[in-house]
Structures are given as structure tokens and as C-alpha cells.
PDB file of C-alpha atoms in Angstrom:
ATOM      1  CA  MET A 787      27.017   1.993  27.973  1.00 39.00           C
ATOM      2  CA  ARG A 788      24.843   2.976  25.034  1.00 44.00           C
ATOM      3  CA  ARG A 789      21.783   1.365  23.550  1.00 51.00           C
ATOM      4  CA  SER A 790      19.932   1.652  20.227  1.00 58.00           C
ATOM      5  CA  VAL A 791      16.501   3.393  20.233  1.00 80.00           C
ATOM      6  CA  SER A 792      14.173   2.500  17.400  1.00 94.00           C
ATOM      7  CA  PRO A 793      12.309   5.368  15.835  1.00 97.00           C
ATOM      8  CA  VAL A 794       8.556   5.216  16.197  1.00 98.00           C
ATOM      9  CA  LEU A 795       6.836   3.985  13.001  1.00 98.00           C
ATOM     10  CA  VAL A 796       3.954   6.309  12.047  1.00 98.00           C
ATOM     11  CA  VAL A 797       1.848   4.657   9.311  1.00 98.00           C
ATOM     12  CA  VAL A 798       0.386   7.422   7.184  1.00 98.00           C
ATOM     13  CA  ALA A 799      -2.912   6.281   5.699  1.00 97.00           C
ATOM     14  CA  HIS A 800      -5.096   8.196   3.155  1.00 94.00           C
ATOM     15  CA  GLY A 801      -8.403   7.879   5.039  1.00 95.00           C
ATOM     16  CA  SER A 802     -11.906   7.392   3.713  1.00 96.00           C
ATOM     17  CA  ARG A 803     -15.529   7.973   4.583  1.00 95.00           C
ATOM     18  CA  ASP A 804     -15.982   4.215   4.105  1.00 97.00           C
ATOM     19  CA  PRO A 805     -15.557   2.545   7.560  1.00 97.00           C
ATOM     20  CA  ARG A 806     -14.103  -0.523   5.909  1.00 97.00           C
ATOM     21  CA  HIS A 807     -10.968   1.534   5.017  1.00 98.00           C
ATOM     22  CA  ALA A 808      -9.878   2.386   8.513  1.00 98.00           C
ATOM     23  CA  ALA A 809     -10.731  -1.083   9.725  1.00 98.00           C
ATOM     24  CA  THR A 810      -8.528  -2.665   7.079  1.00 98.00           C
ATOM     25  CA  VAL A 811      -5.642  -0.155   7.887  1.00 98.00           C
ATOM     26  CA  HIS A 812      -5.856  -1.065  11.522  1.00 98.00           C
ATOM     27  CA  ALA A 813      -5.836  -4.812  10.730  1.00 98.00           C
ATOM     28  CA  LEU A 814      -2.651  -4.257   8.621  1.00 98.00           C
ATOM     29  CA  VAL A 815      -1.000  -2.349  11.480  1.00 98.00           C
ATOM     30  CA  ARG A 816      -1.812  -5.179  13.913  1.00 98.00           C
ATOM     31  CA  GLN A 817      -0.010  -7.506  11.543  1.00 97.00           C
ATOM     32  CA  VAL A 818       3.027  -5.230  11.585  1.00 98.00           C
ATOM     33  CA  ARG A 819       3.051  -5.098  15.421  1.00 98.00           C
ATOM     34  CA  ALA A 820       2.820  -8.863  15.549  1.00 97.00           C
ATOM     35  CA  ARG A 821       5.811  -9.232  13.310  1.00 97.00           C
ATOM     36  CA  ARG A 822       7.954  -6.725  15.329  1.00 97.00           C
ATOM     37  CA  PRO A 823       6.746  -6.840  18.913  1.00 96.00           C
ATOM     38  CA  GLY A 824       9.285  -4.352  20.238  1.00 95.00           C
ATOM     39  CA  LEU A 825       8.471  -1.654  17.720  1.00 98.00           C
ATOM     40  CA  ARG A 826       6.059   1.101  18.537  1.00 98.00           C
ATOM     41  CA  VAL A 827       3.599   1.638  15.621  1.00 98.00           C
ATOM     42  CA  GLU A 828       1.154   4.440  15.386  1.00 98.00           C
ATOM     43  CA  THR A 829      -1.435   5.241  12.711  1.00 98.00           C
ATOM     44  CA  GLY A 830      -2.415   8.675  11.309  1.00 98.00           C
ATOM     45  CA  PHE A 831      -4.837   9.575   8.557  1.00 98.00           C
ATOM     46  CA  LEU A 832      -4.497  12.423   6.012  1.00 96.00           C
ATOM     47  CA  ASP A 833      -8.278  12.919   5.757  1.00 96.00           C
ATOM     48  CA  PHE A 834     -11.702  11.728   6.931  1.00 96.00           C
ATOM     49  CA  ASN A 835     -10.530   9.523   9.837  1.00 97.00           C
ATOM     50  CA  ILE A 836      -8.944  10.172  13.152  1.00 97.00           C
ATOM     51  CA  PRO A 837      -6.341  10.428  14.544  1.00 98.00           C
ATOM     52  CA  SER A 838      -4.826  12.841  12.043  1.00 98.00           C
ATOM     53  CA  VAL A 839      -1.166  12.528  11.057  1.00 98.00           C
ATOM     54  CA  GLN A 840      -0.586  15.924  12.702  1.00 98.00           C
ATOM     55  CA  GLY A 841      -2.317  14.899  15.879  1.00 98.00           C
ATOM     56  CA  VAL A 842      -0.225  11.738  16.218  1.00 98.00           C
ATOM     57  CA  LEU A 843       3.013  13.667  15.652  1.00 98.00           C
ATOM     58  CA  GLU A 844       2.067  16.314  18.194  1.00 98.00           C
ATOM     59  CA  SER A 845       1.176  13.619  20.729  1.00 98.00           C
ATOM     60  CA  LEU A 846       4.577  11.885  20.159  1.00 98.00           C
ATOM     61  CA  ALA A 847       6.431  15.103  20.561  1.00 98.00           C
ATOM     62  CA  ALA A 848       4.489  15.893  23.829  1.00 98.00           C
ATOM     63  CA  GLU A 849       5.664  12.463  25.130  1.00 98.00           C
ATOM     64  CA  GLY A 850       9.294  13.277  24.502  1.00 97.00           C
ATOM     65  CA  VAL A 851       9.687  11.081  21.381  1.00 97.00           C
ATOM     66  CA  ARG A 852      12.463  12.373  19.184  1.00 97.00           C
ATOM     67  CA  ASP A 853      12.744  10.081  16.181  1.00 97.00           C
ATOM     68  CA  VAL A 854       9.998   8.988  13.767  1.00 98.00           C
ATOM     69  CA  VAL A 855       9.794   7.166  10.528  1.00 98.00           C
ATOM     70  CA  ALA A 856       6.728   8.280   8.584  1.00 98.00           C
ATOM     71  CA  LEU A 857       5.634   5.551   6.227  1.00 98.00           C
ATOM     72  CA  PRO A 858       3.155   6.365   3.416  1.00 98.00           C
ATOM     73  CA  LEU A 859       0.573   3.612   3.110  1.00 98.00           C
ATOM     74  CA  LEU A 860       0.640   3.928  -0.638  1.00 97.00           C
ATOM     75  CA  LEU A 861       1.450   1.629  -3.513  1.00 97.00           C
ATOM     76  CA  THR A 862       2.916   4.202  -5.908  1.00 95.00           C
ATOM     77  CA  ARG A 863       4.834   7.510  -5.698  1.00 93.00           C
ATOM     78  CA  ALA A 864       2.233   9.962  -6.773  1.00 88.00           C
ATOM     79  CA  PHE A 865       0.803  13.255  -5.523  1.00 85.00           C
ATOM     80  CA  HIS A 866       0.136  12.083  -1.953  1.00 86.00           C
ATOM     81  CA  ALA A 867       3.713  10.802  -1.533  1.00 92.00           C
ATOM     82  CA  LYS A 868       5.364  13.666  -3.342  1.00 93.00           C
ATOM     83  CA  ALA A 869       3.341  16.659  -2.042  1.00 91.00           C
ATOM     84  CA  ASP A 870       0.673  16.000   0.586  1.00 93.00           C
ATOM     85  CA  ILE A 871       2.687  13.900   3.027  1.00 96.00           C
ATOM     86  CA  PRO A 872       5.828  16.094   2.860  1.00 96.00           C
ATOM     87  CA  ALA A 873       3.614  19.178   3.563  1.00 96.00           C
ATOM     88  CA  VAL A 874       2.100  17.566   6.600  1.00 96.00           C
ATOM     89  CA  LEU A 875       5.483  16.479   7.962  1.00 97.00           C
ATOM     90  CA  ARG A 876       6.830  19.936   7.524  1.00 96.00           C
ATOM     91  CA  GLU A 877       4.201  21.185   9.999  1.00 97.00           C
ATOM     92  CA  ALA A 878       5.323  18.658  12.631  1.00 97.00           C
ATOM     93  CA  PRO A 879       6.667  19.806  15.981  1.00 97.00           C
ATOM     94  CA  SER A 880      10.295  20.947  15.487  1.00 96.00           C
ATOM     95  CA  ARG A 881      11.615  18.615  18.218  1.00 96.00           C
ATOM     96  CA  LEU A 882      10.825  15.573  16.025  1.00 98.00           C
ATOM     97  CA  ARG A 883      13.360  14.168  13.677  1.00 97.00           C
ATOM     98  CA  ILE A 884      11.246  12.610  10.902  1.00 97.00           C
ATOM     99  CA  ARG A 885      12.391  10.410   8.065  1.00 97.00           C
ATOM    100  CA  GLN A 886       9.859   9.700   5.320  1.00 97.00           C
ATOM    101  CA  ALA A 887      10.025   6.136   4.139  1.00 97.00           C
ATOM    102  CA  ASP A 888       9.442   5.096   0.566  1.00 97.00           C
ATOM    103  CA  VAL A 889       6.034   3.885  -0.692  1.00 98.00           C
ATOM    104  CA  LEU A 890       5.321   0.216  -0.537  1.00 98.00           C
ATOM    105  CA  GLY A 891       5.458  -0.622  -4.337  1.00 97.00           C
ATOM    106  CA  PRO A 892       6.689  -2.092  -6.378  1.00 97.00           C
ATOM    107  CA  SER A 893       7.828  -5.151  -4.508  1.00 98.00           C
ATOM    108  CA  PRO A 894       7.901  -8.917  -5.336  1.00 98.00           C
ATOM    109  CA  LEU A 895       6.152  -9.394  -1.980  1.00 98.00           C
ATOM    110  CA  LEU A 896       3.205  -7.360  -3.187  1.00 98.00           C
ATOM    111  CA  THR A 897       2.993  -9.306  -6.450  1.00 98.00           C
ATOM    112  CA  ALA A 898       3.017 -12.527  -4.403  1.00 98.00           C
ATOM    113  CA  ALA A 899       0.182 -11.127  -2.209  1.00 98.00           C
ATOM    114  CA  LEU A 900      -1.853 -10.320  -5.349  1.00 98.00           C
ATOM    115  CA  GLU A 901      -1.375 -13.892  -6.487  1.00 98.00           C
ATOM    116  CA  ARG A 902      -2.307 -15.116  -3.040  1.00 97.00           C
ATOM    117  CA  ARG A 903      -5.590 -13.157  -3.187  1.00 98.00           C
ATOM    118  CA  LEU A 904      -6.411 -14.686  -6.612  1.00 98.00           C
ATOM    119  CA  TYR A 905      -5.901 -18.164  -5.310  1.00 98.00           C
ATOM    120  CA  GLU A 906      -8.112 -17.338  -2.270  1.00 98.00           C
ATOM    121  CA  ALA A 907     -10.771 -16.281  -4.762  1.00 98.00           C
ATOM    122  CA  GLY A 908     -10.820 -19.606  -6.446  1.00 98.00           C
ATOM    123  CA  LEU A 909      -7.925 -19.851  -8.934  1.00 98.00           C
ATOM    124  CA  SER A 910      -5.080 -22.415  -8.612  1.00 97.00           C
ATOM    125  CA  PRO A 911      -1.505 -22.391 -10.011  1.00 97.00           C
ATOM    126  CA  ALA A 912      -2.773 -24.825 -12.723  1.00 98.00           C
ATOM    127  CA  ASP A 913      -5.136 -22.058 -14.045  1.00 98.00           C
ATOM    128  CA  LYS A 914      -2.380 -19.567 -14.708  1.00 98.00           C
ATOM    129  CA  SER A 915      -1.628 -20.382 -18.371  1.00 98.00           C
ATOM    130  CA  SER A 916      -5.286 -20.071 -19.382  1.00 98.00           C
ATOM    131  CA  THR A 917      -6.175 -17.025 -17.221  1.00 98.00           C
ATOM    132  CA  GLY A 918      -5.780 -13.398 -18.074  1.00 98.00           C
ATOM    133  CA  VAL A 919      -5.428 -11.012 -15.205  1.00 98.00           C
ATOM    134  CA  VAL A 920      -6.434  -7.398 -14.895  1.00 98.00           C
ATOM    135  CA  LEU A 921      -4.083  -5.550 -12.581  1.00 98.00           C
ATOM    136  CA  ALA A 922      -6.584  -2.905 -11.424  1.00 98.00           C
ATOM    137  CA  SER A 923      -5.203   0.074  -9.538  1.00 98.00           C
ATOM    138  CA  ALA A 924      -6.757   3.285  -8.268  1.00 96.00           C
ATOM    139  CA  GLY A 925      -5.242   5.442 -10.996  1.00 94.00           C
ATOM    140  CA  SER A 926      -3.230   8.594 -11.038  1.00 93.00           C
ATOM    141  CA  THR A 927      -2.330  11.592 -13.228  1.00 92.00           C
ATOM    142  CA  ASP A 928       1.309  11.064 -12.354  1.00 94.00           C
ATOM    143  CA  PRO A 929       3.177   9.488 -15.316  1.00 94.00           C
ATOM    144  CA  GLU A 930       5.727   7.811 -12.946  1.00 94.00           C
ATOM    145  CA  ALA A 931       2.953   6.003 -11.042  1.00 94.00           C
ATOM    146  CA  ILE A 932       1.257   4.890 -14.319  1.00 96.00           C
ATOM    147  CA  ALA A 933       4.551   3.624 -15.732  1.00 96.00           C
ATOM    148  CA  VAL A 934       5.152   1.600 -12.489  1.00 97.00           C
ATOM    149  CA  ILE A 935       1.745  -0.176 -12.750  1.00 97.00           C
ATOM    150  CA  ALA A 936       2.486  -0.985 -16.473  1.00 97.00           C
ATOM    151  CA  GLU A 937       5.883  -2.441 -15.510  1.00 98.00           C
ATOM    152  CA  ILE A 938       4.422  -4.576 -12.739  1.00 98.00           C
ATOM    153  CA  ALA A 939       1.937  -5.947 -15.242  1.00 98.00           C
ATOM    154  CA  ARG A 940       4.670  -6.759 -17.757  1.00 98.00           C
ATOM    155  CA  GLU A 941       6.769  -8.488 -15.147  1.00 98.00           C
ATOM    156  CA  TRP A 942       3.830 -10.428 -13.698  1.00 98.00           C
ATOM    157  CA  ARG A 943       2.949 -11.718 -17.144  1.00 97.00           C
ATOM    158  CA  HIS A 944       6.304 -13.485 -17.359  1.00 97.00           C
ATOM    159  CA  THR A 945       5.454 -15.695 -14.342  1.00 97.00           C
ATOM    160  CA  GLY A 946       3.069 -17.868 -16.368  1.00 97.00           C
ATOM    161  CA  TRP A 947      -0.260 -16.056 -16.711  1.00 98.00           C
ATOM    162  CA  CYS A 948      -1.954 -16.050 -20.088  1.00 98.00           C
ATOM    163  CA  ALA A 949      -1.812 -12.300 -20.095  1.00 98.00           C
ATOM    164  CA  VAL A 950      -1.792  -9.365 -17.633  1.00 98.00           C
ATOM    165  CA  ARG A 951      -3.272  -5.929 -18.435  1.00 98.00           C
ATOM    166  CA  PRO A 952      -3.128  -2.833 -16.219  1.00 98.00           C
ATOM    167  CA  ALA A 953      -6.379  -0.878 -15.577  1.00 98.00           C
ATOM    168  CA  PHE A 954      -7.287   2.144 -13.572  1.00 98.00           C
ATOM    169  CA  ALA A 955     -10.297   3.215 -11.531  1.00 97.00           C
ATOM    170  CA  SER A 956      -9.676   6.921 -12.082  1.00 96.00           C
ATOM    171  CA  ALA A 957      -7.597   9.513 -13.906  1.00 92.00           C
ATOM    172  CA  SER A 958      -6.121   7.048 -16.463  1.00 91.00           C
ATOM    173  CA  LEU A 959      -7.234   4.504 -19.039  1.00 95.00           C
ATOM    174  CA  PRO A 960      -8.151   1.729 -19.607  1.00 97.00           C
ATOM    175  CA  ARG A 961     -10.888   1.070 -17.014  1.00 98.00           C
ATOM    176  CA  THR A 962     -11.252  -2.428 -15.507  1.00 98.00           C
ATOM    177  CA  GLU A 963     -14.200  -3.388 -17.681  1.00 98.00           C
ATOM    178  CA  ASP A 964     -12.254  -2.420 -20.810  1.00 98.00           C
ATOM    179  CA  ALA A 965      -9.372  -4.506 -19.829  1.00 98.00           C
ATOM    180  CA  VAL A 966     -11.683  -7.462 -19.076  1.00 98.00           C
ATOM    181  CA  ARG A 967     -13.089  -7.244 -22.650  1.00 98.00           C
ATOM    182  CA  GLU A 968      -9.586  -6.971 -24.079  1.00 98.00           C
ATOM    183  CA  LEU A 969      -8.508 -10.115 -22.373  1.00 98.00           C
ATOM    184  CA  ARG A 970     -11.633 -11.983 -23.592  1.00 98.00           C
ATOM    185  CA  ALA A 971     -10.851 -10.817 -27.105  1.00 97.00           C
ATOM    186  CA  ALA A 972      -7.220 -11.978 -26.799  1.00 97.00           C
ATOM    187  CA  GLY A 973      -8.539 -15.498 -26.230  1.00 97.00           C
ATOM    188  CA  CYS A 974      -7.970 -16.025 -22.535  1.00 98.00           C
ATOM    189  CA  ALA A 975     -10.208 -18.810 -21.352  1.00 98.00           C
ATOM    190  CA  ARG A 976     -10.702 -17.165 -17.993  1.00 98.00           C
ATOM    191  CA  VAL A 977     -10.437 -13.513 -16.824  1.00 98.00           C
ATOM    192  CA  ALA A 978      -9.510 -12.523 -13.201  1.00 99.00           C
ATOM    193  CA  VAL A 979      -9.360  -9.074 -11.723  1.00 99.00           C
ATOM    194  CA  ALA A 980      -6.659  -8.384  -9.098  1.00 98.00           C
ATOM    195  CA  PRO A 981      -7.260  -5.096  -7.293  1.00 98.00           C
ATOM    196  CA  TYR A 982      -3.859  -3.477  -6.554  1.00 98.00           C
ATOM    197  CA  VAL A 983      -5.275  -1.444  -3.706  1.00 98.00           C
ATOM    198  CA  LEU A 984      -4.731  -1.705   0.000  1.00 98.00           C
ATOM    199  CA  ALA A 985      -8.141  -1.162   1.509  1.00 97.00           C
ATOM    200  CA  PRO A 986     -11.838  -0.947   0.493  1.00 97.00           C
ATOM    201  CA  GLY A 987     -13.393   2.339  -0.461  1.00 96.00           C
ATOM    202  CA  PHE A 988     -14.843   4.343  -3.353  1.00 96.00           C
ATOM    203  CA  LEU A 989     -12.301   3.443  -5.987  1.00 96.00           C
ATOM    204  CA  PRO A 990     -11.982  -0.225  -5.050  1.00 97.00           C
ATOM    205  CA  ASP A 991     -15.839  -0.460  -5.366  1.00 98.00           C
ATOM    206  CA  ARG A 992     -15.520   1.018  -8.876  1.00 98.00           C
ATOM    207  CA  ILE A 993     -13.027  -1.665  -9.695  1.00 98.00           C
ATOM    208  CA  ALA A 994     -15.467  -4.309  -8.391  1.00 98.00           C
ATOM    209  CA  ARG A 995     -18.205  -2.903 -10.612  1.00 98.00           C
ATOM    210  CA  GLY A 996     -15.890  -3.035 -13.643  1.00 98.00           C
ATOM    211  CA  ALA A 997     -15.162  -6.661 -12.828  1.00 98.00           C
ATOM    212  CA  ALA A 998     -18.819  -7.655 -13.277  1.00 98.00           C
ATOM    213  CA  ASP A 999     -17.994  -9.680 -16.488  1.00 98.00           C
ATOM    214  CA  ALA A1000     -14.837 -11.296 -15.163  1.00 98.00           C
ATOM    215  CA  ASP A1001     -14.765 -14.806 -13.891  1.00 98.00           C
ATOM    216  CA  VAL A1002     -12.891 -14.072 -10.712  1.00 98.00           C
ATOM    217  CA  LEU A1003     -12.534 -10.958  -8.520  1.00 98.00           C
ATOM    218  CA  ALA A1004      -9.899 -11.055  -5.816  1.00 98.00           C
ATOM    219  CA  ASP A1005     -10.023  -9.156  -2.579  1.00 98.00           C
ATOM    220  CA  VAL A1006      -8.009  -6.020  -1.851  1.00 98.00           C
ATOM    221  CA  LEU A1007      -4.458  -6.590  -0.548  1.00 98.00           C
ATOM    222  CA  GLY A1008      -5.442  -5.509   3.046  1.00 98.00           C
ATOM    223  CA  PRO A1009      -3.575  -7.204   5.929  1.00 97.00           C
ATOM    224  CA  ALA A1010      -1.904  -9.837   3.795  1.00 95.00           C
ATOM    225  CA  PRO A1011       1.315 -11.020   5.513  1.00 94.00           C
ATOM    226  CA  GLY A1012       3.417  -9.897   2.501  1.00 97.00           C
ATOM    227  CA  VAL A1013       2.146  -6.362   2.854  1.00 98.00           C
ATOM    228  CA  ALA A1014       3.061  -6.255   6.522  1.00 98.00           C
ATOM    229  CA  GLN A1015       6.500  -7.417   5.608  1.00 98.00           C
ATOM    230  CA  VAL A1016       6.903  -4.682   3.024  1.00 98.00           C
ATOM    231  CA  LEU A1017       6.050  -2.104   5.576  1.00 98.00           C
ATOM    232  CA  LEU A1018       8.793  -3.332   7.858  1.00 98.00           C
ATOM    233  CA  GLU A1019      11.280  -3.474   4.947  1.00 98.00           C
ATOM    234  CA  ARG A1020      10.510   0.175   4.141  1.00 98.00           C
ATOM    235  CA  TYR A1021      10.829   1.123   7.783  1.00 98.00           C
ATOM    236  CA  ASP A1022      14.138  -0.593   8.117  1.00 97.00           C
ATOM    237  CA  ALA A1023      15.465   1.112   4.963  1.00 97.00           C
ATOM    238  CA  ALA A1024      14.404   4.546   6.246  1.00 97.00           C
ATOM    239  CA  ARG A1025      15.622   4.400   9.749  1.00 93.00           C
ATOM    240  CA  THR A1026      19.178   4.849  11.034  1.00 69.00           C
ATOM    241  CA  PRO A1027      20.395   3.819  14.428  1.00 55.00           C
ATOM    242  CA  VAL A1028      19.734   6.444  17.055  1.00 47.00           C
ATOM    243  CA  LEU A1029      22.054   6.036  20.053  1.00 38.00           C
ATOM    244  CA  THR A1030      21.381   7.386  23.536  1.00 38.00           C
ATOM    245  CA  ALA A1031      23.345   7.126  26.706  1.00 34.00           C
ATOM    246  CA  LEU A1032      21.749   4.928  29.360  1.00 35.00           C
ATOM    247  CA  GLY A1033      20.805   7.199  32.291  1.00 34.00           C
ATOM    248  CA  ALA A1034      21.157  10.369  30.376  1.00 34.00           C
TER     249      ALA A1034
END
């Protein structure tokens, strides 16, 4: 008789000196565990926090784990997903079979989570047609990542908002405050800023400062149920059934 063995999910987070970052990552991972009780989920950080990704992988290998899905806790495919994480995974113990899952975005579930955060901040569906939204991301020098944010903004606009403009906290333009002014000038009666970021930290704080003249500032995505669901979807897409003989 044979049974299926689920690969361990290793969530790969960026890390930050800001303690709110790790706390939010751990809250999100708890949501994932609650949704899939039989799945083993571990968390590793690329920088600043412990345990490191390398440390988690070495511990798993020492336990005899063979199969891992490494899931980048990232919203776009930029440098960390294309270079940093693959480099770390190449240094993992050779006994591990590792599949790197795709990044979280884009996803309709993430757009729905953004909208949920705006409603939690005080908006209602009745406000959509008179409200301009700034989709504020961390920013990147990667053209692919920038194009994805712009496309999310275009698609989100078609769901009934007065207007949606992308903005970036670093590397790219416009900045959040510039997009707020642009929406005011375009005649939106109300301007809201929706941070397209997963956890608090330096760049989300910059987004918040740029939202000083907005009417509404939503919270980061954090442990929103939709985000946890996207993690599991990316995990399921990356994994393949691993069969092992009982008693072997």
C-alpha cells in the first residue's frame, strides 16, 4: 500500500529590522496552518530575522525531510524571486528536493483583499464611483514587476472605482503623494490609498507618509484570509504527489 506525502511548505519572507514585519508574517502563516491543518508549514527569512531560510532547510534535511515547496512571500516577480531566492535554494542540503513556487501576485484574491482593507478603513461599496484609489506598492527596478502593478490598477479600475493609479515607494515613479494629487486633480471626490504590501516596515511607512493628504489609508494586506488562500493555491500548483511505500 502506498500513501501520498505532502511536501513541507517553507514560506520565504524578506525580513526586516521592524519587529512588526516578522509578527505579521507569523500571523499570516498561522492563517495558512489553520486552513490546512495537516500541512507542515515553516517560515524562513532572507535577512534581518531568524530563522534564516538556509537554517530552516538544514534543519528539515537533518530530520529526514525529502520534499519541500519554497514559497516566496512576494507580490511580484522581481530581483528577490528571480535571483536571491534561487541562490539560497541552490545552497540547500543536496538530499532535499525543492520546488520554488510562484510569487503571490497577481491574483483576484489579492485584489479582493485590497478592497476589504479599504472597507475596513471606512469606505463602503457605495463610495466606489466617487473614490480614486492609489495602488501603492514597494517599487522595483524590474520592468516586469512595474508592468504587473500597472495592469492590476487598470483591471481594478473597471470594477467601479472612480479611478485607480499605481504608485511606488522606491525605485519607480510616481510616488504615493504624487498619485494622490493626480487623483484630486482628476476630480475624484475622495482619495484612498491601498498599500499593495504584505507587512509593515520601512517602505510601507513611506507609503503612509505619502498618504498624508488622502482621505483614507488602508492597512497592509497582512494576514487577510484571501492572502492565506493564495499561499495555498501557489503551494498546490508547485507540489507534485510524492509517493512512499508504507513501512519502507
